[in-house]
XYZ file of C-alpha atoms in Angstrom:
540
model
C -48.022 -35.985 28.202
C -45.089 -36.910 26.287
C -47.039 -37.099 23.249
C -48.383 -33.814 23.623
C -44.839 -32.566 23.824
C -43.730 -34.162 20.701
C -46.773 -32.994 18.988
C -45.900 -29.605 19.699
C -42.453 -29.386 18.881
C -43.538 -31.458 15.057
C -46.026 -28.458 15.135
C -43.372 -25.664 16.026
C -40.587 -26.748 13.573
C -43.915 -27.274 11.361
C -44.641 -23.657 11.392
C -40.782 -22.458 11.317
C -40.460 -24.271 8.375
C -43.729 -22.214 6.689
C -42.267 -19.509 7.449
C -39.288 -20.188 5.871
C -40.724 -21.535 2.773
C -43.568 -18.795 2.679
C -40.238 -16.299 1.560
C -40.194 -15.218 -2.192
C -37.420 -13.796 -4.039
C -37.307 -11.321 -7.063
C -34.745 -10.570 -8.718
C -34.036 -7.052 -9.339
C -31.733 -4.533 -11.180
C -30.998 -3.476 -7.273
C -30.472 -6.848 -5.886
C -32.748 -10.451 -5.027
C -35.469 -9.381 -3.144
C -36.488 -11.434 -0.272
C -39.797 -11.458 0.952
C -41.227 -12.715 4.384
C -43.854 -12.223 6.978
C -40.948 -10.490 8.671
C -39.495 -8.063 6.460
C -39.026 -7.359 2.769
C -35.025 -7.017 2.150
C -33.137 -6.427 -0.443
C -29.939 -8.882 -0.768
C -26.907 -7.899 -3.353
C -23.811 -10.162 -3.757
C -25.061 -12.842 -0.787
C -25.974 -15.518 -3.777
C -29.170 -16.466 -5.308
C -32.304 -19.046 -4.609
C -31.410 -21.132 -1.272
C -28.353 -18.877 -0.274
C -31.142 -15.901 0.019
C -34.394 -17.640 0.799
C -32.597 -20.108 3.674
C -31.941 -16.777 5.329
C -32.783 -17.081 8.984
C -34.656 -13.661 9.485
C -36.055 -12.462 12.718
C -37.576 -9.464 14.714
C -36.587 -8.109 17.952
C -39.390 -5.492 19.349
C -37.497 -2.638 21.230
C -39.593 -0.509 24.082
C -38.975 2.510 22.393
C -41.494 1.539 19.737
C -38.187 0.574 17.110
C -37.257 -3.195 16.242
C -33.760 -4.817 15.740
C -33.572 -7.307 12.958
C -31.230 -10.161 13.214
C -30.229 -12.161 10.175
C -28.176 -14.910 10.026
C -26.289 -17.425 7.571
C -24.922 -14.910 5.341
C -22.093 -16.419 3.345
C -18.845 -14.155 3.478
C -17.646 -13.753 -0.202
C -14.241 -12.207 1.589
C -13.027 -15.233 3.056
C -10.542 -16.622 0.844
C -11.165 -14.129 -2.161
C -7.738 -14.966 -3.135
C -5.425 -17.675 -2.695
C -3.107 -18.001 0.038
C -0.100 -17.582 -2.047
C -0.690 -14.411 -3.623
C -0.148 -13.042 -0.019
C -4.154 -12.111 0.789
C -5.878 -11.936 4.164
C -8.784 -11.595 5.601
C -9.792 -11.068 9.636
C -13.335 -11.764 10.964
C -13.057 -8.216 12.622
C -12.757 -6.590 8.785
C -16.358 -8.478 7.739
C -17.990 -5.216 9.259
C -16.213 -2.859 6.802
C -17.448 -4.679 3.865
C -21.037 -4.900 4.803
C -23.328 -2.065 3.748
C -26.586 -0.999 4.525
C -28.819 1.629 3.449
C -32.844 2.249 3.664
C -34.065 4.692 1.291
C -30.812 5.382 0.069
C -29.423 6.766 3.631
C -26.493 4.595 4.696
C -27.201 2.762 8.183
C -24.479 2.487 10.934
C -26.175 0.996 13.588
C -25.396 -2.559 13.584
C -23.290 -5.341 14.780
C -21.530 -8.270 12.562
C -20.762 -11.571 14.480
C -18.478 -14.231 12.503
C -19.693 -17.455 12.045
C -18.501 -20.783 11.480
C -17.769 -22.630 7.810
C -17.356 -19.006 6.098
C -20.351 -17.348 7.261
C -21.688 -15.022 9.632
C -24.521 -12.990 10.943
C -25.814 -9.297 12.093
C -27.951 -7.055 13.446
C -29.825 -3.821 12.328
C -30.739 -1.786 15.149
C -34.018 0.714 15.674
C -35.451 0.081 12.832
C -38.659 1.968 12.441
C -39.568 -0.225 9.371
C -38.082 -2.571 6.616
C -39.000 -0.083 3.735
C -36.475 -0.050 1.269
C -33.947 -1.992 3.130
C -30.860 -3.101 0.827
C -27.926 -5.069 2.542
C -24.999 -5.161 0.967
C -21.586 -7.062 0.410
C -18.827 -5.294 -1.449
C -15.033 -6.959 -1.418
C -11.877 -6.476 -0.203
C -9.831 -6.856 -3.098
C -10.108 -7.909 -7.070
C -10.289 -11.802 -7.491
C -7.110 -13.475 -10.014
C -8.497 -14.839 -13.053
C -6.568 -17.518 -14.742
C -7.884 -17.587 -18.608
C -8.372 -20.871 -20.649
C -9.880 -21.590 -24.020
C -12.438 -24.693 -24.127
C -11.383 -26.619 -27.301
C -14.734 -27.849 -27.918
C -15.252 -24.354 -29.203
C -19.355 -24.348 -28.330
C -20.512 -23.328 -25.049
C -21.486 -26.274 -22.825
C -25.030 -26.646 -22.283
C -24.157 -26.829 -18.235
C -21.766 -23.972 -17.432
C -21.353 -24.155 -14.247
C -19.545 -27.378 -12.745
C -15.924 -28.341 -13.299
C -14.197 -29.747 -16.396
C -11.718 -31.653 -17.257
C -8.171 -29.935 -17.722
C -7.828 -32.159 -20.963
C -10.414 -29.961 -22.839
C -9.028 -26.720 -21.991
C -5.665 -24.787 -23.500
C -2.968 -23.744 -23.511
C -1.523 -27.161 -22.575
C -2.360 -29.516 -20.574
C -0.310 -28.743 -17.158
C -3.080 -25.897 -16.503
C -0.369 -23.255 -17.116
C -2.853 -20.331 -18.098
C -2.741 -17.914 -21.061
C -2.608 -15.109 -18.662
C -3.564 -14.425 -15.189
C -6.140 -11.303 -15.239
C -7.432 -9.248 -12.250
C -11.346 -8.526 -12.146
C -12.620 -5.712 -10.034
C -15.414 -8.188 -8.191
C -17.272 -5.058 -6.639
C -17.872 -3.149 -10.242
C -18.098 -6.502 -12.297
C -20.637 -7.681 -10.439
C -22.989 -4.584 -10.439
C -22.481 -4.541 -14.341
C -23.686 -7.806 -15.136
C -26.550 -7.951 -12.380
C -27.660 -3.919 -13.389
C -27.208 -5.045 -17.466
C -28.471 -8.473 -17.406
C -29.635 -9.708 -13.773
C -27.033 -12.137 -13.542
C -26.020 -13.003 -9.835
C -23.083 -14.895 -8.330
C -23.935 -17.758 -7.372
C -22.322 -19.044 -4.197
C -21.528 -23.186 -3.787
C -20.012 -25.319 -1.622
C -16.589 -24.547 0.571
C -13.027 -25.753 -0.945
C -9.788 -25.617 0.711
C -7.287 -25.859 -1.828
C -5.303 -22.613 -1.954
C -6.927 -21.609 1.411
C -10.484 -21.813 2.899
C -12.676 -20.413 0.620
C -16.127 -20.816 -1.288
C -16.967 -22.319 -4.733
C -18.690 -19.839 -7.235
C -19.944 -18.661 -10.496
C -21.005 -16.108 -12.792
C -21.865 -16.761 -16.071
C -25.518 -16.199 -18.308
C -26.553 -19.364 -16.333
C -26.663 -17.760 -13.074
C -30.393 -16.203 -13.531
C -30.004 -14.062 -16.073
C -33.344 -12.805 -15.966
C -33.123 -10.578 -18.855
C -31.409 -13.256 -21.214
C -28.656 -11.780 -22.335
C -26.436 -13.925 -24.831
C -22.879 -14.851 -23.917
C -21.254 -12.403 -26.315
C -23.148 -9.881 -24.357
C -21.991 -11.102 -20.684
C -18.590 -10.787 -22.172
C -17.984 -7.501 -22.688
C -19.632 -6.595 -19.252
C -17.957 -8.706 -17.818
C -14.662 -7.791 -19.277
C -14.723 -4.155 -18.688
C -13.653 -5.065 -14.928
C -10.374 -6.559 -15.644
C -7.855 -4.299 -15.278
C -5.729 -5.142 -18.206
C -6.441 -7.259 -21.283
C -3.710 -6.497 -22.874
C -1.985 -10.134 -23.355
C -5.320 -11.434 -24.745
C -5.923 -9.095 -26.861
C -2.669 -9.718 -28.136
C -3.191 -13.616 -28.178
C -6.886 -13.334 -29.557
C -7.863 -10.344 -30.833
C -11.809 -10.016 -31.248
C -11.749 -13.780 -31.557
C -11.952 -15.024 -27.991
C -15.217 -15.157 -26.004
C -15.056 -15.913 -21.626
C -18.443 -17.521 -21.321
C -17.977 -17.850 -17.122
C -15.885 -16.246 -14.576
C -15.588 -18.424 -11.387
C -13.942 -20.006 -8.086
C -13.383 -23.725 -8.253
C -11.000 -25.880 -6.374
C -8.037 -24.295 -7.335
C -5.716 -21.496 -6.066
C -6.887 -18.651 -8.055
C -10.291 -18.370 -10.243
C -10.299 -19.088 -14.020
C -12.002 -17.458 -17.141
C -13.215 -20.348 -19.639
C -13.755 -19.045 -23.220
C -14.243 -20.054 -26.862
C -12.923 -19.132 -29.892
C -15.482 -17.542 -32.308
C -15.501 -16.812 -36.204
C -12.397 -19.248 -36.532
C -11.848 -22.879 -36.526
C -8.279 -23.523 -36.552
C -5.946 -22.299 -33.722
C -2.034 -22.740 -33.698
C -0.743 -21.904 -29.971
C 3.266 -21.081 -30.238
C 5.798 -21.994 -27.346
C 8.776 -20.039 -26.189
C 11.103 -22.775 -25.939
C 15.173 -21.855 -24.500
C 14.402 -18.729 -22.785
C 15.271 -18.957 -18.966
C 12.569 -16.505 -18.438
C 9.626 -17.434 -19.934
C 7.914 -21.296 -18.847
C 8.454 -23.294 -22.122
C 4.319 -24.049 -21.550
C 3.344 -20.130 -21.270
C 1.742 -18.997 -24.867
C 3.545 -16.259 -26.583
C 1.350 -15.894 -29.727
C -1.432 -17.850 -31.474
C -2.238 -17.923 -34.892
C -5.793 -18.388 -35.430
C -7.388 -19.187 -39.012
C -10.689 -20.804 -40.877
C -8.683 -23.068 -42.762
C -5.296 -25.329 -42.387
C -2.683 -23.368 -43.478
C -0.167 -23.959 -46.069
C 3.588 -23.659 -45.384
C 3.703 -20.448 -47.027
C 0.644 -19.105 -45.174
C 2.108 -20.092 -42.276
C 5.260 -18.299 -42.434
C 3.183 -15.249 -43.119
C 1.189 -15.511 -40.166
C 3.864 -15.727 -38.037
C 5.533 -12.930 -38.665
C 2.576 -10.809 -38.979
C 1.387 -12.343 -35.191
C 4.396 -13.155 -33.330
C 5.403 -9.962 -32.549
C 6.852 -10.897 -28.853
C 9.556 -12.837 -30.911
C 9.986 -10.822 -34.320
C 11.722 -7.781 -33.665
C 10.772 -6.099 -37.022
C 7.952 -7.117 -39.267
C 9.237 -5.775 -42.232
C 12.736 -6.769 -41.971
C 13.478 -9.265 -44.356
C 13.885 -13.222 -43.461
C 14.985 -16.088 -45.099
C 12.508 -19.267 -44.057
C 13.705 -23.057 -44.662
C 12.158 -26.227 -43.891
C 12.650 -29.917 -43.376
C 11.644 -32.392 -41.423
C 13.051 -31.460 -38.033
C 11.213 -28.437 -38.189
C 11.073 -24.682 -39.831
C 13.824 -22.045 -39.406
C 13.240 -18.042 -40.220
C 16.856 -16.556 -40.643
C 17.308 -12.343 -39.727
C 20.004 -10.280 -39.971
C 20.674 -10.576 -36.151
C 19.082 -13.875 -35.193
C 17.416 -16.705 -36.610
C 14.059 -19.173 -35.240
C 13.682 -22.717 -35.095
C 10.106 -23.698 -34.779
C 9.604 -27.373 -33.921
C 6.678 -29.864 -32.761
C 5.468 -29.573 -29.552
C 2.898 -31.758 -28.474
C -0.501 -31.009 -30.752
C -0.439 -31.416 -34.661
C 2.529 -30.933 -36.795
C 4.660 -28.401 -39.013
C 4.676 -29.091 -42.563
C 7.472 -31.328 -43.676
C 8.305 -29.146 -47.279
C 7.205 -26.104 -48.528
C 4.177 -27.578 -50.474
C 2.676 -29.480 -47.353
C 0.479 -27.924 -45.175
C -0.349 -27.333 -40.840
C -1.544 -30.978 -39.394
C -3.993 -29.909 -36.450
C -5.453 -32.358 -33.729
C -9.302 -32.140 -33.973
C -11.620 -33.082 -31.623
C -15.012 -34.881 -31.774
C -17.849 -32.194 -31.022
C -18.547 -30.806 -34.759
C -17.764 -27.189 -34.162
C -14.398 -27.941 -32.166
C -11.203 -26.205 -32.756
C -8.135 -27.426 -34.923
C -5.773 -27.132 -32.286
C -1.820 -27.547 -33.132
C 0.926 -26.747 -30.532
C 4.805 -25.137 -31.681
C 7.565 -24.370 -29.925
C 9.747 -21.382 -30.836
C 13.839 -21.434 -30.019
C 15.461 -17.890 -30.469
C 19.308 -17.846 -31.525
C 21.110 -14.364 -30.978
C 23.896 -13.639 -33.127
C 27.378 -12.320 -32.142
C 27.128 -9.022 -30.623
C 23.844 -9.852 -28.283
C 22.359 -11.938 -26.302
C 18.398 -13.368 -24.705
C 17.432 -10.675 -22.824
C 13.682 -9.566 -21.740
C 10.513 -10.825 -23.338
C 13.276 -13.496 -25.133
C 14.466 -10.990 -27.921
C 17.606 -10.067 -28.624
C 19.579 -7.333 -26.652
C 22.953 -6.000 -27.398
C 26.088 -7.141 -25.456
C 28.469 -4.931 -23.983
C 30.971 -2.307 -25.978
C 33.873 -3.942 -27.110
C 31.574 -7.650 -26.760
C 31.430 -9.956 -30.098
C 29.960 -12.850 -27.444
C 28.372 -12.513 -24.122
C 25.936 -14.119 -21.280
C 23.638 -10.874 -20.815
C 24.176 -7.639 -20.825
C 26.797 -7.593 -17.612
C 28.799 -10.891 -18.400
C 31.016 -10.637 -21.585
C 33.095 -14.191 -22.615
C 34.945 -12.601 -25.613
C 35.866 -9.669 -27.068
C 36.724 -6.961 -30.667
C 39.858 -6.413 -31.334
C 42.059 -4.370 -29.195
C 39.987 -5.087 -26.105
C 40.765 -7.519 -23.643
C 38.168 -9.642 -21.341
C 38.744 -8.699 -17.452
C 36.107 -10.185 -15.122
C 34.169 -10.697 -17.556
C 34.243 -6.973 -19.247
C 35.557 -5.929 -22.515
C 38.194 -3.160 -21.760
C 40.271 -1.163 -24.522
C 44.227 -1.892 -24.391
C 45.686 1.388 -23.789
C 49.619 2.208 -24.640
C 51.265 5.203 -23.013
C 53.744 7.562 -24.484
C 55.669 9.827 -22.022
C 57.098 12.966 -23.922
C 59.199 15.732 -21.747
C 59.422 19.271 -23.262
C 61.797 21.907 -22.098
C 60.952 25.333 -22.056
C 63.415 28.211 -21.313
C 61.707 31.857 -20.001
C 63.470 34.958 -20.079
C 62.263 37.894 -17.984
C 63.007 41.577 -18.838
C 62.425 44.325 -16.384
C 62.983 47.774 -17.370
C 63.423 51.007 -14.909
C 61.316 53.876 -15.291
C 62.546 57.620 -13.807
C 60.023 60.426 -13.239
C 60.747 63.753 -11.342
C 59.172 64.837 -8.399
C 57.607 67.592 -10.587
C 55.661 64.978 -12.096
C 54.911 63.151 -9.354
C 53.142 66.601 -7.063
C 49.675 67.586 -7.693
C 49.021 71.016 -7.556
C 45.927 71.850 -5.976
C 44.407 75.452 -5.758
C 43.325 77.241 -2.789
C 38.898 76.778 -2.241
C 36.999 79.481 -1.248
C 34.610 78.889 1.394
C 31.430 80.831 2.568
C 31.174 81.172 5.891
C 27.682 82.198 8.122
C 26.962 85.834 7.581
C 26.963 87.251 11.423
C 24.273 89.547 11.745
C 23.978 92.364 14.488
C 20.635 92.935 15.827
C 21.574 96.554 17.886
C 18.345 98.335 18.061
C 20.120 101.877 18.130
C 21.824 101.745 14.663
C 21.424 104.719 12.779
C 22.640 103.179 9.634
C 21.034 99.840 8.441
C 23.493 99.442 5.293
C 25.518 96.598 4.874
C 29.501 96.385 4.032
C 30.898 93.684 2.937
C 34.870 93.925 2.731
C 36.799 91.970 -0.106
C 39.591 91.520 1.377
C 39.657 88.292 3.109
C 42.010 87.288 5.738
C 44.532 85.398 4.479
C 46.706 83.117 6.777
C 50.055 81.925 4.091
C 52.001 79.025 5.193
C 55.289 77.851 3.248
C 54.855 74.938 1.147
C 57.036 72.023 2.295
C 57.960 69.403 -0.313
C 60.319 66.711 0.776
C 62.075 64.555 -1.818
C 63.160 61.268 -0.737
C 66.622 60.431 -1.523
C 67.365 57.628 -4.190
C 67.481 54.283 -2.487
C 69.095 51.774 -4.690
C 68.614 48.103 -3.983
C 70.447 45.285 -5.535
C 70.148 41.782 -4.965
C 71.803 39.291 -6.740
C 70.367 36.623 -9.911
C 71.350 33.618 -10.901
C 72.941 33.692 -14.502
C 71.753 37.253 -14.914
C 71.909 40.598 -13.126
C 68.647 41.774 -11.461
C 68.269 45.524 -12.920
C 68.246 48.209 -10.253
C 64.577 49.536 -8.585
C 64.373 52.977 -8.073
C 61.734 54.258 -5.162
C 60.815 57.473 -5.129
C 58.878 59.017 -1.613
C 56.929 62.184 -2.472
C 55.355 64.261 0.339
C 53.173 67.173 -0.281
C 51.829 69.196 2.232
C 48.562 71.029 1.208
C 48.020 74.523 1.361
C 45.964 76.509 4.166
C 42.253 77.203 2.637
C 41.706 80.862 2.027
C 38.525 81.830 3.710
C 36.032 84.765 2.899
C 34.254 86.534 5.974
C 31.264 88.336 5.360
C 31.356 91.604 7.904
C 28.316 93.434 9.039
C 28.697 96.605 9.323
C 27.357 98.814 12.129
């Protein structure tokens, strides 16, 4: 009995493992498409080959006539995205909001996400009719930091997608990067998989940095339509927000052949260097700001360059340390290094820790060159700015003007001496000031003159108004005579005019050193005359 047991469970794992291998995948502009005996899905941004195909897929008959479909094993591309430091999370509960599905192109709501262990999870579609045109989706929480890195070998390896050693890869060897770039994961990774059918590739788990998983994207990730790397490139590109510092570094001649996730706290662009064979990285070396092993400009050439040639192509690339192109220097050299003297400022340049500077102005760049045969020349500089008096290292390491009144100072608060005729108070340059007290007298003499008028002059005469009054009409019904009379002579009521003078008042008070003249008032009061009215008379 036991046997028979045993020979059914071989023969039930037997079967679940057919059905598991009988699953195909295609890979589409859209997605891989997974095909099974239980549905036909379409996966995007889950992985490729095992990640898709080891898909545990199953069907749930509802009594309504509908089906729920349960998949599980789904790796979660959130977890981790980013490292711990730069300050990104990510909760089980969000997984939901980053999952979408559609059928047909109508978004689906009904279903449930369950987190998993190890960085994965699982979910359920609910009342599903049919798996027609079923696409699930994962889209991300946030852009993933790139940290960018030039492969000296200068050829793209044959196997892209493992780890390297640091040794092989600039700027230096501390794995301090040329920049650190942000790439939009959600519209990089439809470009390349709509452009070229390349697909991330999901790996193994890694903790360093935070939980996360291992992965890559590069033309070795399917790449069903074969494009070439130059091609995956400037997809691939278009979804990093800036790429401004490279381009400033590079110019047309750097090429990121894989974007990816390794064991390391943020992800890392490796590229190549194409259509030149000689690279000179240059150093900021004595600015507090800037890490002595962060690149500030590269000079990048087919041949070694003389000492002349290189001068030139400094200036002309180091922009972040030459203020003005044009303005005239005067270079020197020896064997502790080369010096470019300005107006304002001077450079040392010295060895750092690749190749060497020529030794006298007919010798020529000494580069380190590796074995492959289309390597890169690679020679390392550093860079030393020296302000002159008046300013000081300020941002980007250029030169920045002190202070007024400053001939020396620390930065642009902190002055340690001063021009002439200032004076250095916690640590400010103020002007000396001398004070001249002057007193003026001024003597004011006031004249006041008296004025006499007569009363005459003072009274306004005003003439009598005449005034219509309401004619009064008689309305007697036995009047023999209807004609009117109207009398001129008006009534005239005459009143005395009264005008009172005032008497002279005559005020004196006295004035120091000087008589205060005598003010007349004069009071004038007129009384107005009684109007002179007309009355209009009827007569009867």
């Amino acid at each position: 009995m036991f046997k028979n047991i045993l020979k059914l469970l071989t023969l039930f794992a037997a079967c679940s493992a057919s059905v598991k291998a009988a699953a195909t995948l295609d890979y589409t502009k859209e997605g891989v498409l997974r095909k099974d005996q239980q549905c036909n899905i379409n996966f995007v941004n889950f992985g490729i080959e095992k990640d898709i195909s080891g898909l545990n897929v199953r069907r749930e008959n509802n009594a309504n006539g509908t089906f729920n479909l349960s998949i599980s094993e789904l790796k979660n591309g959130n977890v981790g995205l980013r490292s711990n430091e730069s300050g990104y999370t990510f909760a089980d509960s969000e997984t939901k909001n980053y999952v979408k599905i559609s059928q047909n192109g109508t978004a689906i709501k009904d279903f449930e996400v369950k987190p998993a262990s190890k960085g994965k999870f699982s979910l359920v579609v609910k009342n599903l009719k049919t798996c027609e045109g079923l696409t699930i989706k994962q889209t991300f929480k946030d852009d993933a930091l790139m940290n960018t890195y030039l492969y000296y070998s200068n050829v793209t390896p044959d196997d892209i997608n493992h780890p390297f050693n640091i040794v092989e890869f600039g700027p230096s060897s501390n794995d301090v990067p040329y920049d650190t770039l942000s790439w939009n994961m959600n519209t990089g990774l439809d470009d390349v998989r709509e452009k070229c059918r390349i697909y991330i590739d999901f790996r193994e788990t890694n903790n360093v940095g935070g939980f996360h998983w291992v992965w890559y994207l590069s033309t070795h990730t399917i790449n069903a339509d074969k494009c070439d790397n130059p091609t995956f490139y400037e997809i691939a590109k278009k979804s990093y927000a800036s790429m401004e510092v490279m381009d400033e570094l590079f110019g047309d001649h750097y090429n990121g052949y894989v974007i990816k996730r390794e064991g390391k706290e943020n992800g890392h662009m490796d590229g190549i260097l194409v259509n030149q064979k000689y690279l000179i990285e240059i150093y900021q070396n004595g600015c507090d700001e800037q890490n002595k092993d962060q690149v500030i400009c590269t000079i990048s050439s087919n041949k070694k360059l003389t000492y002349h040639e290189f001068t030139k192509q400094f200036v002309e690339n180091c922009s972040s340390v030459v203020e003005d192109p044009n303005e005239k220097v005067q270079w020197s050299v020896d064997e502790k290094g080369v010096t470019a003297k300005f107006d304002s400022y001077s450079l040392n340049i010295t060895n750092y820790n690749r190749g060497a500077l020529p030794k006298n102005e007919n010798d020529s760049v000494s580069y380190k060159e590796f074995k492959a045969a289309n390597s890169s020349g690679i020679a390392r500089f550093n860079v030393c700015t020296k302000c002159g008096d008046g300013s000081y290292i300020g941002e980007k390491c250029k030169c920045q003007p002190c202070p007024e009144n400053c001939t020396k100072c620390l930065d642009g608060k902190t002055c340690t001496e001063c021009a002439t005729g200032s004076e250095l108070i916690d640590g400010a340059c103020k002007i000396i000031t001398t004070t001249t007290t002057t007193t003026t007298t001024t003597t004011t003499t006031t004249t006041t003159e008296a004025t006499t008028e007569t009363v005459a002059d003072l009274t306004e005469k005003e003439e009598p108004t005449e005034v219509g009054e309401e004619e009064v009409t008689s309305d007697a019904s036995d009047s023999d005579d209807d004609d009117e009379v109207v009398t001129d002579e008006p009534t005239v009521v005459d009143d005395d005019e009264e005008i009172e003078e005032a008497t002279e008042a005559e005020e004196t008070a006295p004035v120091e050193e000087e008589e205060k003249p005598k003010t007349i008032t004069k009071v004038v009061t007129i009384k107005k005359p009684k109007t002179v009215k007309k009355c209009y008379v009827k007569k009867h």
